[in-house]
CSV table of C-alpha atoms and ligand atoms in Angstrom, one decimal:
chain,number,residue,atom,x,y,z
A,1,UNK,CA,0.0,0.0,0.0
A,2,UNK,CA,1.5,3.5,-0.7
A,3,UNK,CA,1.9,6.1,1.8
A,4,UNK,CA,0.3,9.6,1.7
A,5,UNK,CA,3.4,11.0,0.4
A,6,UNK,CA,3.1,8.6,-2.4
A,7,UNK,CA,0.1,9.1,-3.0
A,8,UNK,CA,1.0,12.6,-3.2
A,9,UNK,CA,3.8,12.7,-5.7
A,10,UNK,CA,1.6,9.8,-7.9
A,11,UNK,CA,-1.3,12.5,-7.9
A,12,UNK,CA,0.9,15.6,-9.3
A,13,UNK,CA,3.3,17.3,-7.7
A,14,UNK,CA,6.7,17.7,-8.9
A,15,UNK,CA,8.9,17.8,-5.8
A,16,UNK,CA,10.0,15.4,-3.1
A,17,UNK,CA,7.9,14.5,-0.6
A,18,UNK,CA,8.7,12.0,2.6
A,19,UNK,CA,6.2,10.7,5.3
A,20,UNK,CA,8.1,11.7,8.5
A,21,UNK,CA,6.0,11.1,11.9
A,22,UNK,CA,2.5,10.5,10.2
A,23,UNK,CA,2.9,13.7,8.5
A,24,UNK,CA,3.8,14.5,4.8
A,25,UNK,CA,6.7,16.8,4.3
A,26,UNK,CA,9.1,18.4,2.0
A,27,UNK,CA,12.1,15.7,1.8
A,28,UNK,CA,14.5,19.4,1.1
A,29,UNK,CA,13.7,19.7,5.0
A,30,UNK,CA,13.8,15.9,6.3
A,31,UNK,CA,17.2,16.6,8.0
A,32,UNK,CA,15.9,19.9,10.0
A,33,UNK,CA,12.3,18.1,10.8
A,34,UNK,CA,14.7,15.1,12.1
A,35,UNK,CA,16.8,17.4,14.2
A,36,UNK,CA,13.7,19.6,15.3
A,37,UNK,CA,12.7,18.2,18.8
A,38,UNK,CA,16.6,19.7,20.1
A,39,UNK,CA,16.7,22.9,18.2
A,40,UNK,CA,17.5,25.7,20.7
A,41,UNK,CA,15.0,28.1,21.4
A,42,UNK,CA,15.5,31.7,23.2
A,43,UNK,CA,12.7,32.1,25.9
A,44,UNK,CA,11.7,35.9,23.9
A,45,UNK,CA,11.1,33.5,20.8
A,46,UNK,CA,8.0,34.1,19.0
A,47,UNK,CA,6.2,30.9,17.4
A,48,UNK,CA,3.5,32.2,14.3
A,49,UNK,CA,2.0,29.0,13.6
A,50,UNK,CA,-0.5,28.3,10.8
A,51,UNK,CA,-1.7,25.5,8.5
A,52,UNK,CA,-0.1,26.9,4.8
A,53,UNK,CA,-2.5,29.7,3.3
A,54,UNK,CA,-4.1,30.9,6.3
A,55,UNK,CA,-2.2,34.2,6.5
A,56,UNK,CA,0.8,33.7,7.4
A,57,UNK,CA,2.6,36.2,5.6
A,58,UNK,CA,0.0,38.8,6.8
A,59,UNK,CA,0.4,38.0,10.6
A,60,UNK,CA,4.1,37.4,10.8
A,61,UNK,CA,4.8,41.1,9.2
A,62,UNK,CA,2.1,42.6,12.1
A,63,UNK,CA,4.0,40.6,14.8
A,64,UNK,CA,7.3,42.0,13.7
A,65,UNK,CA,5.2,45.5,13.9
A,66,UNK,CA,3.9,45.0,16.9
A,67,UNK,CA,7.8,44.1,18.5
A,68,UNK,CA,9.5,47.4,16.5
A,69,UNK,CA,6.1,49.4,18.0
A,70,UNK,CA,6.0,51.1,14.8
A,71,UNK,CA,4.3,50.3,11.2
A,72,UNK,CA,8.1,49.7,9.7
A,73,UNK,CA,8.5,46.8,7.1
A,74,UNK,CA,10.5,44.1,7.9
A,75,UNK,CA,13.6,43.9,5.5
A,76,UNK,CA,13.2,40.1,4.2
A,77,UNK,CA,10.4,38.1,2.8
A,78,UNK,CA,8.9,35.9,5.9
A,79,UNK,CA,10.5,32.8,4.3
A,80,UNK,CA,14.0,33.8,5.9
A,81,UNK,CA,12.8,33.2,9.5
A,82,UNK,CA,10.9,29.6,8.2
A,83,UNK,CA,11.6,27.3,11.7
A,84,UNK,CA,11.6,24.5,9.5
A,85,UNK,CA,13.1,25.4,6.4
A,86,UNK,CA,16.1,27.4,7.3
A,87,UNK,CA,19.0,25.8,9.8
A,88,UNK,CA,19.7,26.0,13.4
A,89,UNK,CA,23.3,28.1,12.4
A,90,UNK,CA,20.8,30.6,10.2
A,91,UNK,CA,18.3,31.3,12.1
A,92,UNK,CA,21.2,31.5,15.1
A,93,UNK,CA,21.6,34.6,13.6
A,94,UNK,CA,18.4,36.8,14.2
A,95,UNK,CA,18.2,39.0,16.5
A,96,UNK,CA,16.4,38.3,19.7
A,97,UNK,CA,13.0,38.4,19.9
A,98,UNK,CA,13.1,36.4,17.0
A,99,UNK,CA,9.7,36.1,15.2
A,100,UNK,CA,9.5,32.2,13.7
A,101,UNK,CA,6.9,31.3,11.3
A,102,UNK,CA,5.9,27.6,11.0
A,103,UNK,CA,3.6,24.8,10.0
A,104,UNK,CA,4.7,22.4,11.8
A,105,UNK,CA,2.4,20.9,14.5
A,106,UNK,CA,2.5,20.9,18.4
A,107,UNK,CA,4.1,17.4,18.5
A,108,UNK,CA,6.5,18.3,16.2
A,109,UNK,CA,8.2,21.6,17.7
A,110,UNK,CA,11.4,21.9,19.6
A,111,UNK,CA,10.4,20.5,23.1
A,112,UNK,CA,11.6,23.7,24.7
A,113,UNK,CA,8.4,25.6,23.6
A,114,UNK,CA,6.8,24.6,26.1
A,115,UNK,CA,9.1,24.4,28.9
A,116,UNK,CA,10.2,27.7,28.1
A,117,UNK,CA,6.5,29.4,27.5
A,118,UNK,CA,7.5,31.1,24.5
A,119,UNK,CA,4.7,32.9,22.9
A,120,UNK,CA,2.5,31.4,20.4
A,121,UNK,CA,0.2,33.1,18.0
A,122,UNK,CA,-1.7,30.3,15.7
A,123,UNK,CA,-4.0,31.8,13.0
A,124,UNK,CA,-6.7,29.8,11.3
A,125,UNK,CA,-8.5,30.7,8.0
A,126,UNK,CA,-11.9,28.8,6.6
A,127,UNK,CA,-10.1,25.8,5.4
A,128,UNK,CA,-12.6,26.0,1.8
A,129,UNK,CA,-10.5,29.1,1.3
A,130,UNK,CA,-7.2,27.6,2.3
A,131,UNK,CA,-7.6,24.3,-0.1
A,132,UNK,CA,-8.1,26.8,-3.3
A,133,UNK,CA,-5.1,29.0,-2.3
A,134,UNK,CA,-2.9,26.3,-2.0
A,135,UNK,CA,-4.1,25.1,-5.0
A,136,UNK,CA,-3.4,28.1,-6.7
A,137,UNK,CA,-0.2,28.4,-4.8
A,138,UNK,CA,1.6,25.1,-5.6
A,139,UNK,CA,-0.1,25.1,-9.6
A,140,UNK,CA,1.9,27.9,-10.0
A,141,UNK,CA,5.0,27.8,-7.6
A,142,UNK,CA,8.3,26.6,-8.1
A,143,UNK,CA,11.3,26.0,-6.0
A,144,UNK,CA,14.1,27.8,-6.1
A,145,UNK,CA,16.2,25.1,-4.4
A,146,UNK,CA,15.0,22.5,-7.2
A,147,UNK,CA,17.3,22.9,-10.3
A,148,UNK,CA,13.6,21.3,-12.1
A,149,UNK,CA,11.7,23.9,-14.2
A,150,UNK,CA,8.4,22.9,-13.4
A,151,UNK,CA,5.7,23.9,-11.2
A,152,UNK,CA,4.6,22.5,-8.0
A,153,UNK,CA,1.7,20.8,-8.9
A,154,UNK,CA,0.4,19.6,-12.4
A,155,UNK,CA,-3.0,17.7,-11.8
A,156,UNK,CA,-6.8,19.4,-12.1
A,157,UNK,CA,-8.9,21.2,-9.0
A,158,UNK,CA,-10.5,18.2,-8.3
A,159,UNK,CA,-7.2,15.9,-8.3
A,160,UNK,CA,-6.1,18.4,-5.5
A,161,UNK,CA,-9.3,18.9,-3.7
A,162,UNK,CA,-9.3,15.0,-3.3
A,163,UNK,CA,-5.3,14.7,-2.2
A,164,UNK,CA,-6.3,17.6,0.3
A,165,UNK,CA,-9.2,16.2,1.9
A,166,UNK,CA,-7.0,13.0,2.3
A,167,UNK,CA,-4.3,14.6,3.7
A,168,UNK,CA,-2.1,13.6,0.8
A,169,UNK,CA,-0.3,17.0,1.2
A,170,UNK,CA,2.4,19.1,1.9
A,171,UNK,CA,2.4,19.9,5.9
A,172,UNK,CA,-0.5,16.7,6.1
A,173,UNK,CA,-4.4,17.0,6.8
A,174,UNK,CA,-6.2,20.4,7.7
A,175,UNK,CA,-8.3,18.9,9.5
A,176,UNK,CA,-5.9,17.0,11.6
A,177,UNK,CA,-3.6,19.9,12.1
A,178,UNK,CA,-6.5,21.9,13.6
A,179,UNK,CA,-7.3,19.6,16.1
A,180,UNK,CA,-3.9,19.0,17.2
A,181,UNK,CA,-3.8,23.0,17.9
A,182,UNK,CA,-7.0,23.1,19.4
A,183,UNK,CA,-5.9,20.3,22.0
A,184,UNK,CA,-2.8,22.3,22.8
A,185,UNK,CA,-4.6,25.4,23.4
A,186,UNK,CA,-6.7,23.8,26.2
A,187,UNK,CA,-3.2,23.1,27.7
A,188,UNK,CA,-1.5,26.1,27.0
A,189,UNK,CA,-1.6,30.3,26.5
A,190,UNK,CA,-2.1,30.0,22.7
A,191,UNK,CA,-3.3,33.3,21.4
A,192,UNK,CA,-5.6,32.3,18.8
A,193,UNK,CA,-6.7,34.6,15.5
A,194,UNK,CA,-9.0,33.9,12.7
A,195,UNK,CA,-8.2,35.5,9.0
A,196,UNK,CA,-12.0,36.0,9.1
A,197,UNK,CA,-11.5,38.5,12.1
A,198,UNK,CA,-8.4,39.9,10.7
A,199,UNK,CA,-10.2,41.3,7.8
A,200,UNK,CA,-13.2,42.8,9.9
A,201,UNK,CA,-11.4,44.5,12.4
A,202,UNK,CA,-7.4,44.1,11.5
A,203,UNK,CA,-6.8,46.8,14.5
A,204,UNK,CA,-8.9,44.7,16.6
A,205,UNK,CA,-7.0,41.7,16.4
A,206,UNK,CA,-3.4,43.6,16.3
A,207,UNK,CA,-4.3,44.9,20.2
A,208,UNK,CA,-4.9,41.5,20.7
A,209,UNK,CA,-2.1,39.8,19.6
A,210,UNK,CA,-0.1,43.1,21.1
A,211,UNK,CA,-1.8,42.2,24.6
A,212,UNK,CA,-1.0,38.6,24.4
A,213,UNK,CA,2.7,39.5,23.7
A,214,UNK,CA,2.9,41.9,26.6
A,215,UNK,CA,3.4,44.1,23.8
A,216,UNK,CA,0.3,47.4,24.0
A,217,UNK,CA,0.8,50.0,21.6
A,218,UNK,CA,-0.9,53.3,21.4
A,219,UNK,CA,-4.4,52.8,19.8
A,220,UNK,CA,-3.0,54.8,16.9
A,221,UNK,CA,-0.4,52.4,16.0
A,222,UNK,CA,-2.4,49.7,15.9
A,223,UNK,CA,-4.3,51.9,13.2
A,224,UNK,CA,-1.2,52.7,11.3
A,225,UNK,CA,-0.2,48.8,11.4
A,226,UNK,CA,-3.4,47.5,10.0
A,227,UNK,CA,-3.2,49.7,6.9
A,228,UNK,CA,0.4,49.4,6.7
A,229,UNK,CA,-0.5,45.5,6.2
A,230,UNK,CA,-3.5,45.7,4.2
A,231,UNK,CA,-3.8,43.5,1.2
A,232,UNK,CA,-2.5,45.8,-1.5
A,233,UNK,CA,0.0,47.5,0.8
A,234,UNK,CA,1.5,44.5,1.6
A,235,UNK,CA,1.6,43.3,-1.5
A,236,UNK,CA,3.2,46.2,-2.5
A,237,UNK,CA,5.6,46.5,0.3
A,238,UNK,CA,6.5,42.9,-0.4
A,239,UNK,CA,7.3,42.7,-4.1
A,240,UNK,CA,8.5,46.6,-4.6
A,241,UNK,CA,10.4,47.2,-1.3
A,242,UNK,CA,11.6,44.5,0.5
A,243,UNK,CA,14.7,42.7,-0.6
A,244,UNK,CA,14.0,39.4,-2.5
A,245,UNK,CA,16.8,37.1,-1.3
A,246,UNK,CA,14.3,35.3,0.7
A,247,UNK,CA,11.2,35.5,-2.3
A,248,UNK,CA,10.7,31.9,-3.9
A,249,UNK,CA,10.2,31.4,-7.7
A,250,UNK,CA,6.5,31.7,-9.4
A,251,UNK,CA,5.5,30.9,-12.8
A,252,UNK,CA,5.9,34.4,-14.9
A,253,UNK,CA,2.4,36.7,-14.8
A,254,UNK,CA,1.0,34.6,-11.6
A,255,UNK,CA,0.0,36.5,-8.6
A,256,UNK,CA,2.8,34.7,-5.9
A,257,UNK,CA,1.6,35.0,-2.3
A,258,UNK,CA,-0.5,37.7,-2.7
A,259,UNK,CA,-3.4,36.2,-4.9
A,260,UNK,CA,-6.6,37.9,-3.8
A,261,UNK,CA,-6.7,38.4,0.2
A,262,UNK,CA,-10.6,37.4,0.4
A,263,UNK,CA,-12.9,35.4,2.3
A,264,UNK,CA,-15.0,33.2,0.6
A,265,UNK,CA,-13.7,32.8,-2.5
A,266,UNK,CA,-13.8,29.0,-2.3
A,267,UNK,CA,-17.5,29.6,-3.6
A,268,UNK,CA,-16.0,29.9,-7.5
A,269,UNK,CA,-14.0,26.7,-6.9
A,270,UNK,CA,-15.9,23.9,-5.1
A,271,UNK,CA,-19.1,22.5,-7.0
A,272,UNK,CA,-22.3,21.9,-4.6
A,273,UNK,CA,-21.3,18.2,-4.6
A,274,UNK,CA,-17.4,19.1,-3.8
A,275,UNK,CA,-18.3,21.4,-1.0
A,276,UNK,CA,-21.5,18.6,0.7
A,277,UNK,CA,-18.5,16.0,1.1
A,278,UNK,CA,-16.1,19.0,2.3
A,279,UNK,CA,-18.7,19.3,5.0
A,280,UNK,CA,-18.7,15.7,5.3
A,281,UNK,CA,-15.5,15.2,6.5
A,282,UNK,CA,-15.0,18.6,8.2
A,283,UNK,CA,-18.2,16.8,10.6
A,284,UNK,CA,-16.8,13.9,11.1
A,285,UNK,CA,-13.5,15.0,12.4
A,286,UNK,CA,-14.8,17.1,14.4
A,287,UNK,CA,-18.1,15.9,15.2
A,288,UNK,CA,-19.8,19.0,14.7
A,289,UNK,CA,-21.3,21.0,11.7
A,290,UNK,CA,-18.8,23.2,9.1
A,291,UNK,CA,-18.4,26.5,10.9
A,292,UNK,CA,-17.9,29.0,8.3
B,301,A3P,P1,-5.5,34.0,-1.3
B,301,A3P,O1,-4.7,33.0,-2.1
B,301,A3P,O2,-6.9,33.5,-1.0
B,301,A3P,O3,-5.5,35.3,-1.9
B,301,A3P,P2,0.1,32.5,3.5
B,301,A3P,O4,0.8,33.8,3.8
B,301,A3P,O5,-0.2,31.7,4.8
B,301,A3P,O6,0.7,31.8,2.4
B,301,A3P,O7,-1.4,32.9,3.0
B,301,A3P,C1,-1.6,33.5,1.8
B,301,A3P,C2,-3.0,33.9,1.7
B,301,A3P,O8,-3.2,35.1,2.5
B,301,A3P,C3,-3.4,34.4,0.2
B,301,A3P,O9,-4.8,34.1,0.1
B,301,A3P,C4,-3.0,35.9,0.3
B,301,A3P,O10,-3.6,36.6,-0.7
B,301,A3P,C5,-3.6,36.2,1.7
B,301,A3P,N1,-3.1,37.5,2.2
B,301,A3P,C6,-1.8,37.9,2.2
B,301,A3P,N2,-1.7,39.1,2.8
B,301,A3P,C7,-3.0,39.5,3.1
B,301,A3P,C8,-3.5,40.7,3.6
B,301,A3P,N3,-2.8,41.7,4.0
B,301,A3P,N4,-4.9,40.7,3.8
B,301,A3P,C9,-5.6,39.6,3.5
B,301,A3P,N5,-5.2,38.5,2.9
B,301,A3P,C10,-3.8,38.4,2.7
């Protein structure tokens, strides 16, 4: 019987992938996952911690905000403080408080988090929405670390829609990496955010994060921050501003990370019948009704 990472590369995509610890991952980052569990943390380290496409780009450029107490870009793309992507030595480097994005689940961190209490900010996004931007993502990503010029993923919506719900993915199931979070929440001081709450109130959701990190800012700058990070500002700060050492490679004339910054959009993609067995299996993981 194959295994989901099998499955995965059988279904479409292009690069290596390796079941490590029930999960599917990237095999460019076996060695780092393998040598996770003793990675030394600093106690000011800041964990961002999402499933892919619920954010994360967004959130981790208002946390570094929130720490400089002032709507500054960050120099580097997100992808250069990647806990699981970059080395020990590299990320050795950063200046303390250092502001880590991953998607790596609770089990799977350096054991220190949690003996340390490092902060943790997890952010969740409608997971109908996150299964089309990924889609989008990987159909027209490719790695910068793979000599191969090819895109991440070459099968149909519907061949990735079914590898998703199976958890034949990069980073595993959805539905299994939100319920590992949500049991570690009840344990620990998780500051939880939704996307869907981030684009109703951004400033809102900025004093909370700012709170949770011990962090308050004068209601103004909370203000300034939110705009500063709004979709098109962002975007624009990100591929006009920043330096791209740390950008990966996209097909030409595709819209990288910055794709459309909406909720609900999953309505364009998922046919009735696609979306009744999304709510299927959303139920019976979680043995209660799809939320969003
Ligand atoms: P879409 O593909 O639906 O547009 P991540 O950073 O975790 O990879 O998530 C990427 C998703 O977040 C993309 O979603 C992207 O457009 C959206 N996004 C990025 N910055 C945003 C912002 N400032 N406001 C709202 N959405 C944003």
């Amino acid at each position: 019987m194959s295994t989901p990472a099998e499955v995965a590369m059988a279904g479409g995509f292009t690069y290596g992938l390796t079941d490590i610890d029930g999960v599917v991952e990237m095999t460019l980052i076996a060695d780092n996952l393998r040598n996770m569990k003793s990675f030394r943390l600093r106690e000011d380290d800041i964990l961002l911690c999402t499933y892919p496409k619920s954010g994360t780009h967004w959130t981790w450029e208002i946390l570094n905000m929130i720490v400089a107490g002032k709507a500054e870009y960050t120099k580097h793309w997100q992808n250069s403080a990647w806990l699981e992507y970059r080395t020990e030595e590299e990320l050795e480097t950063l200046a303390s408080p250092r502001i880590f994005h991953t998607h790596l689940r609770p089990r799977q961190l350096p054991e220190s988090v949690w003996k340390l209490g490092c902060k943790i900010v997890f952010v969740q996004r409608n997971p109908k929405d996150c299964v089309v931007s990924s889609f989008c993502q990987e159909s027209s990503q490719m790695w910068t670390d793979d000599a191969r010029d090819t895109v991440c993923f070459t099968g149909s919506w519907s061949d990735f829609l079914s590898l998703y719900q199976d958890g034949c993915v990069v980073f595993g199931s959805i539905f299994d990496y939100i319920l590992d979070w949500n049991k570690a929440a009840e344990q620990f001081n998780i500051c939880q955010v939704q996307y869907e709450d981030m684009k109703k109130n951004c400033s809102k959701e900025i004093r909370r994060m700012a709170e949770y990190l011990d962090r308050p800012l004068p209601e103004k700058t909370y203000v300034e921050i939110a705009e500063a990070c709004s979709f098109s500002n962002l975007k624009h700060a990100n591929e006009k501003i920043k330096d791209q050492t740390y950008h990966f490679q996209w097909q030409q004339g595709t819209s990288g990370y910055f794709r459309k910054g909406k909720s609900g959009g999953w309505r364009n993609w998922f046919t009735v019948a696609q979306s009744e067995r999304f709510n299927e299996i959303y139920k019976s993981k979680f043995n209660k009704p799809f939320p969003y």
